[in-house]
Short mmCIF file of C-alpha atoms in Angstrom, two decimals:
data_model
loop_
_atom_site.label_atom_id
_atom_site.label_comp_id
_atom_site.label_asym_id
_atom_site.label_seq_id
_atom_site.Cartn_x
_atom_site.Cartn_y
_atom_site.Cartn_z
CA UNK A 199 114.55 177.80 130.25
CA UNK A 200 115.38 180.64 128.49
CA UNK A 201 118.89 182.35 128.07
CA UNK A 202 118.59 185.88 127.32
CA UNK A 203 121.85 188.67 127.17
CA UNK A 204 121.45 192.06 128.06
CA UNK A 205 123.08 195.01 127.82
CA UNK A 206 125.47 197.27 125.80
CA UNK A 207 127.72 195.46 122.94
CA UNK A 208 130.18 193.76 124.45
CA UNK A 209 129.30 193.97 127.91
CA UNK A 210 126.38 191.78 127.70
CA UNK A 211 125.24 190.11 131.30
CA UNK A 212 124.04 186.60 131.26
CA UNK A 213 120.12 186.11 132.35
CA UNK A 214 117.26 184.28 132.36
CA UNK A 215 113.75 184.98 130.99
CA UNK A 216 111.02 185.36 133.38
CA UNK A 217 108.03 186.76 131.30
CA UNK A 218 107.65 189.97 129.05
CA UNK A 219 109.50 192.34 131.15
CA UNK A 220 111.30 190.75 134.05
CA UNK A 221 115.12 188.60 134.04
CA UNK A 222 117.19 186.98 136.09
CA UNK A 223 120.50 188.46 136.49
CA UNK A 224 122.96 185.28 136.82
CA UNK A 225 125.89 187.18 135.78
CA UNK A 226 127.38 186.01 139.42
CA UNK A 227 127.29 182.42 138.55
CA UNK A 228 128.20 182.44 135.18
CA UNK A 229 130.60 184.24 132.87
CA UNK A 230 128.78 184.25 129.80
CA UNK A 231 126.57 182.02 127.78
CA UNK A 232 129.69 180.70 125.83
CA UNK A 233 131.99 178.13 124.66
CA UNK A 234 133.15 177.14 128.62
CA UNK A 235 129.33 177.43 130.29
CA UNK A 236 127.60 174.96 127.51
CA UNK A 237 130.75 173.02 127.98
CA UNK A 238 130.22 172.59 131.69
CA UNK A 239 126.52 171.56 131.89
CA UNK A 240 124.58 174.47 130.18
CA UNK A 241 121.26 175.57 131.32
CA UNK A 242 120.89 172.33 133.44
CA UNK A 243 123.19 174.14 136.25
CA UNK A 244 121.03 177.30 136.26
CA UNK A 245 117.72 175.48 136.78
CA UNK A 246 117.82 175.79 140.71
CA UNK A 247 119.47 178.74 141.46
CA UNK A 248 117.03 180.35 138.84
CA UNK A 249 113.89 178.30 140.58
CA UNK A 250 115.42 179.69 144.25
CA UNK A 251 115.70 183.46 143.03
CA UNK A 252 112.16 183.68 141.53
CA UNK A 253 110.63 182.07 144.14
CA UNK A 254 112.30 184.89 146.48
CA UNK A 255 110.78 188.03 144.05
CA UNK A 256 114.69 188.80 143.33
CA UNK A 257 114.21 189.62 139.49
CA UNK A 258 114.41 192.38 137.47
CA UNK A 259 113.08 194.93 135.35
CA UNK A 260 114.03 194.51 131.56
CA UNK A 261 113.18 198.28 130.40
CA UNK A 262 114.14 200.03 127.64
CA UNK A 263 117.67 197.92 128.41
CA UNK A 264 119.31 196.44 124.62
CA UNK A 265 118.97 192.51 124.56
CA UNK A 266 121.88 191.01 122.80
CA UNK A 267 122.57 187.98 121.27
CA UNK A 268 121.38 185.09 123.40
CA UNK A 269 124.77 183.66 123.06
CA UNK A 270 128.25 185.00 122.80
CA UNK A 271 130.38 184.68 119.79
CA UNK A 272 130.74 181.14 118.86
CA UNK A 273 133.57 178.97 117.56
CA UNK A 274 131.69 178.85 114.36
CA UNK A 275 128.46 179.61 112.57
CA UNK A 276 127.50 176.68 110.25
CA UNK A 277 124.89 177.22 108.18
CA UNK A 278 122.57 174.93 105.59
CA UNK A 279 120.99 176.13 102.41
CA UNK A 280 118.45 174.93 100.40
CA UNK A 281 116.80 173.44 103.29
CA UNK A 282 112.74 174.58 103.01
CA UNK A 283 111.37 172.23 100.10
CA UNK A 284 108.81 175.25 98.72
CA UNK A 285 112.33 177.59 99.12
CA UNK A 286 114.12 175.63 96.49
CA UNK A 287 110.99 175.72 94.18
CA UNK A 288 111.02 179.05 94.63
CA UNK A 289 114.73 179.66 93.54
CA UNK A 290 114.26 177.12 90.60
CA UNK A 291 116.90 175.15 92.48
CA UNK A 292 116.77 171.08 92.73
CA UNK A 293 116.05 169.74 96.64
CA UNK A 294 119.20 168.29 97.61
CA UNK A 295 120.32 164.62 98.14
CA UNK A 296 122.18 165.88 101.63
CA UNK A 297 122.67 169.15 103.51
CA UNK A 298 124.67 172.12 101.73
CA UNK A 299 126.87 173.29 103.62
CA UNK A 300 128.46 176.93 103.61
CA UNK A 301 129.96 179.05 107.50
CA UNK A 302 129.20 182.47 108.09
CA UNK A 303 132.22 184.65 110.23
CA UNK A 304 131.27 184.23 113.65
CA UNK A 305 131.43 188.30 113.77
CA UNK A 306 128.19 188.78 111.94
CA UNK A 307 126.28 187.80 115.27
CA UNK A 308 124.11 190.84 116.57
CA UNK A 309 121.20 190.93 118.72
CA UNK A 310 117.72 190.07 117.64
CA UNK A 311 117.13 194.20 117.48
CA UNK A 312 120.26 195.53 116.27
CA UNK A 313 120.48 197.77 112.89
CA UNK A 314 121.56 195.41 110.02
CA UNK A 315 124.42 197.23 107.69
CA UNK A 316 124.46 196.89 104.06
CA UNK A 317 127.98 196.12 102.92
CA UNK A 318 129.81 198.56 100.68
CA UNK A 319 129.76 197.62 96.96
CA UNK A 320 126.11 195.75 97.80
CA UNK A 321 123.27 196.06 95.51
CA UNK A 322 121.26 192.79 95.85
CA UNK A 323 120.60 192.05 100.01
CA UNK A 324 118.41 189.81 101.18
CA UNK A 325 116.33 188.12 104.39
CA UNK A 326 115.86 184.53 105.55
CA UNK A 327 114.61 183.95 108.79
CA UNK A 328 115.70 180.97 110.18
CA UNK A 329 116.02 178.63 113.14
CA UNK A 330 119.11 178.67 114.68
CA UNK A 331 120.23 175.61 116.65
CA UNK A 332 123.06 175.75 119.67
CA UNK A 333 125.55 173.10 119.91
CA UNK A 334 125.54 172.18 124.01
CA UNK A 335 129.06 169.74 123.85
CA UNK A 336 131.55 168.32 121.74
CA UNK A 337 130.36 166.30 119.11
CA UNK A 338 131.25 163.80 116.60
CA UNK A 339 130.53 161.06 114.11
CA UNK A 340 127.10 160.76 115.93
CA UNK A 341 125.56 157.42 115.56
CA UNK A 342 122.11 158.54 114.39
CA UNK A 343 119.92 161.49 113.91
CA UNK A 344 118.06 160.37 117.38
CA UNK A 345 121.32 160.71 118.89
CA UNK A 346 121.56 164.46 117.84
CA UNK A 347 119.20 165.34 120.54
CA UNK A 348 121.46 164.85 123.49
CA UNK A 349 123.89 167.50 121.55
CA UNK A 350 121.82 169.98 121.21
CA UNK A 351 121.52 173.11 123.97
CA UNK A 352 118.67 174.75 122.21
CA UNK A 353 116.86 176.85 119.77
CA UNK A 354 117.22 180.50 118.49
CA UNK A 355 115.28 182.75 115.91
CA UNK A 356 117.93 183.90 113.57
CA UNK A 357 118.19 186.14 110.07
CA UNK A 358 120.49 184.80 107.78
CA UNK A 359 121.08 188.46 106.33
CA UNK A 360 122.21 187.91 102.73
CA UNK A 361 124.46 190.02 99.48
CA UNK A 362 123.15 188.17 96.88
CA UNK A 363 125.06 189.68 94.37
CA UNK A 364 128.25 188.49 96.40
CA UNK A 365 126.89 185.31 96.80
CA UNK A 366 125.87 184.00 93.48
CA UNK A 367 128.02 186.94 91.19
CA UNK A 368 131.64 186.90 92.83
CA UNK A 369 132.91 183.30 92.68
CA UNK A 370 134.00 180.97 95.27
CA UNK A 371 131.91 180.28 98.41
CA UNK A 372 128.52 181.75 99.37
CA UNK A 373 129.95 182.62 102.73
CA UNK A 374 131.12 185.60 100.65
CA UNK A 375 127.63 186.72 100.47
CA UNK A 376 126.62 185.94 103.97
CA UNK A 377 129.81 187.45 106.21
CA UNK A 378 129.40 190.99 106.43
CA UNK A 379 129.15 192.78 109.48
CA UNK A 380 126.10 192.49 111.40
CA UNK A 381 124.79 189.72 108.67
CA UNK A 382 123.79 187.17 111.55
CA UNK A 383 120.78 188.88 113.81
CA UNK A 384 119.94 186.15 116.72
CA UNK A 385 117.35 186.20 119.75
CA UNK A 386 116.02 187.61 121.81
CA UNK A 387 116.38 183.78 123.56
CA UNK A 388 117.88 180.39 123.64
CA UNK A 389 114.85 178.26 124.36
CA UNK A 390 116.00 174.63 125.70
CA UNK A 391 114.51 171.93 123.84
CA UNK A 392 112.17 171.27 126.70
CA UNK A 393 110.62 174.69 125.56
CA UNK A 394 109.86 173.22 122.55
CA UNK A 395 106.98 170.93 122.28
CA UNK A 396 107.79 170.33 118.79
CA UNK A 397 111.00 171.20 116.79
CA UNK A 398 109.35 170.18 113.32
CA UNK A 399 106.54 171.96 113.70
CA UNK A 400 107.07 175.66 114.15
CA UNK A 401 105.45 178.49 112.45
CA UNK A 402 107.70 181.51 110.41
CA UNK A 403 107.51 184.63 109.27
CA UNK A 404 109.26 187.83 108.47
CA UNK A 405 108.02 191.26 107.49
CA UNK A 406 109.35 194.12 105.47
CA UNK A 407 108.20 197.34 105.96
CA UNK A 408 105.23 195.71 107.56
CA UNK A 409 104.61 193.93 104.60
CA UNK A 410 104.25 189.66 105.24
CA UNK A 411 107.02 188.58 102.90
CA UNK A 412 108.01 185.43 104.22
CA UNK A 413 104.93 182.76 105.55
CA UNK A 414 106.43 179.44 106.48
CA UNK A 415 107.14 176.63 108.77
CA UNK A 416 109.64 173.96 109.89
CA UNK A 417 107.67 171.07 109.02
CA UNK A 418 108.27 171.98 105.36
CA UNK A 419 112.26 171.53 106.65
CA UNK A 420 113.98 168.81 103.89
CA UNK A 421 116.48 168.00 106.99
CA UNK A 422 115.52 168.31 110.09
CA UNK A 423 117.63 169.68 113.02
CA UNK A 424 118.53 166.21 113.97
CA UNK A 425 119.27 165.00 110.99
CA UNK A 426 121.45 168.15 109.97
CA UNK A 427 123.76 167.90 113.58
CA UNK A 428 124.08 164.01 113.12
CA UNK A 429 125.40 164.69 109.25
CA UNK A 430 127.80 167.64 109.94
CA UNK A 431 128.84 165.24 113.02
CA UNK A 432 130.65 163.16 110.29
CA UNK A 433 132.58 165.56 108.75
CA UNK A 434 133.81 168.13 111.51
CA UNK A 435 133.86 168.80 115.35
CA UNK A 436 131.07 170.50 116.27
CA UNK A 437 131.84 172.71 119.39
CA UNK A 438 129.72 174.03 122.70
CA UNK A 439 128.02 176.91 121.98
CA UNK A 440 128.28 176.65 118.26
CA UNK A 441 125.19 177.94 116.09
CA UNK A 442 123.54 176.35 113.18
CA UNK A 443 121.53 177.93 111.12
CA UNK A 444 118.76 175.47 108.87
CA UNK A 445 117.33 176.98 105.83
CA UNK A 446 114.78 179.63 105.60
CA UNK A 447 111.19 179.04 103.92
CA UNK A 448 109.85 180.92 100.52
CA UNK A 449 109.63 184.26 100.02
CA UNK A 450 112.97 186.17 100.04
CA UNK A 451 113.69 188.99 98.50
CA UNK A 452 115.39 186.58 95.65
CA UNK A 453 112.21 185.12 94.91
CA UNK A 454 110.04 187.71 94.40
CA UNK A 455 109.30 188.87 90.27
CA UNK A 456 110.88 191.10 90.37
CA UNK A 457 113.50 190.68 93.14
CA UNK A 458 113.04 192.65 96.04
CA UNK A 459 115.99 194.02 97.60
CA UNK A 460 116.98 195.86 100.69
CA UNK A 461 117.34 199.46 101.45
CA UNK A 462 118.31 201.33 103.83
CA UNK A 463 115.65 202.82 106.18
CA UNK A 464 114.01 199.25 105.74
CA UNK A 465 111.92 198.20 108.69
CA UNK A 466 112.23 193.69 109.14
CA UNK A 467 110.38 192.00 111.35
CA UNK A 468 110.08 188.33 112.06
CA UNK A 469 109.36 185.44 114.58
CA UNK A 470 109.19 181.60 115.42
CA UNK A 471 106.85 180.26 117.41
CA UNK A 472 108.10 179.95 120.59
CA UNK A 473 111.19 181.74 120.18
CA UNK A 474 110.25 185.28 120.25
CA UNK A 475 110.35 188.15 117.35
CA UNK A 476 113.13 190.38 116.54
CA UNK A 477 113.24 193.95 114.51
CA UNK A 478 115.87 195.22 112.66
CA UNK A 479 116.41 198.41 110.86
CA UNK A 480 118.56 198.06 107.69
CA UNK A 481 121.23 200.92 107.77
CA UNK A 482 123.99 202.19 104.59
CA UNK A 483 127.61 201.23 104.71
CA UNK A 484 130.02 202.81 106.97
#
């Protein structure tokens, strides 16, 4: 299945993906795509209803409507750096003995389409496309990375949007770097992990200006998405509807000689397989 949002910021309504163009509405059976729906079963409870109203032709037309975020705002955004083997080379950076560990504000979460805002005082801003993963019930002090499967709802394309220069310049926390408004692009879907033939093997990419900067894949991942929810299972709660975000492969702007940064009027562009492509036009501070 796959959980889509659509509609005006704010007032998204809850659907399902049909194909290219077409949706279920299932804003009558559920609230949102939050906190309380992954809570009480997730997509599971939408599977026959969905089945019932496809089967009777009552879909509808997706247009020229916005597609938000496939979720709404979660309790947290946890995110993991360093996590792409030929990433670290490329930043000069040792691979890690666990998971780094740094939270983005849960406000930064856009849809997959949605102009990206440089922050005021910004001079170094960055991509990393990324898969996102979506906590589906409480969970902690997992057992074992194989048990990190039963936690998870799904799988989202994401853009870590980045301020280097508040990142790695400004002391304390990278989350300092990686809060600012509109800093968390996400869709256009939540694919279940049935979608997913395999997790660890899914192609990346990401575009500026129509130029291929990033070229990756999740096989090159140093932790895995089961092994990442089974570690930060030992040292916090992880919540329903919660997003993870895993590491992004080589070639951000950081990496380039010389660095490559973003400007407004920018054009990105990006994908996973199986989870769809997003565009997003990078905009000046307000």
């Amino acid at each position: 299945m796959l959980l889509m949002r659509v509609g005006a910021f704010g007032a998204e309504k809850p659907a399902v993906r049909v194909d290219d163009t077409r949706y279920v509405d299932v804003s009558d059976l559920v609230t949102d795509f939050d906190e309380a729906f992954f809570a009480a079963g997730g997509p599971a409870t939408l599977t026959a209803p969905v089945a019932g109203r496809i089967a009777a032709g009552d879909v509808r037309e997706l247009g020229a409507q916005r597609i938000g975020a496939p979720i709404a705002r979660p309790h947290q955004i946890l995110c993991i750096g360093l996590n792409f083997s030929d990433h670290a080379a490329e930043t000069g950076q040792a691979v890690p003995d666990e998971p780094i560990l740094f939270t983005k504000s849960p406000n930064t979460l856009v849809g997959p389409n949605d102009d990206v805002r440089i922050p005021r005082g910004a001079t170094k801003t960055d991509w990393e496309v990324e898969l996102g993963i979506v906590i589906g019930r409480r969970t902690s002090y997992l057992g074992s990375p194989a048990d990190a499967a039963g936690a998870i709802a799904g799988y989202v394309l994401v853009n870590d949007v980045s301020e280097r220069a508040f990142q790695m310049e400004r002391g304390g926390q990278w989350s300092k770097g990686k809060s600012a408004e509109t800093f968390n692009p996400a869709g256009p879907w939540l694919a279940t992990p049935d979608e997913i033939p395999d997790v660890r093997d899914l192609g990346m990419w990401l575009d500026v200006n129509g130029v291929r900067r990033q070229t990756g894949s999740t096989r090159t991942m140093i932790f895995d998405p089961y092994v990442v929810v089974h570690h930060l299972s030992q040292f916090l709660v992880l919540e329903p509807g919660d997003l993870i975000n895993t590491g992004t492969p080589p070639g951000v702007g950081m990496g380039h000689k010389p660095p490559v940064w973003l400007q407004p009027g920018d054009v990105m562009e990006l994908g996973i397989d199986r989870l769809g492509r997003a565009r997003q036009q990078v905009v000046g501070p307000r």
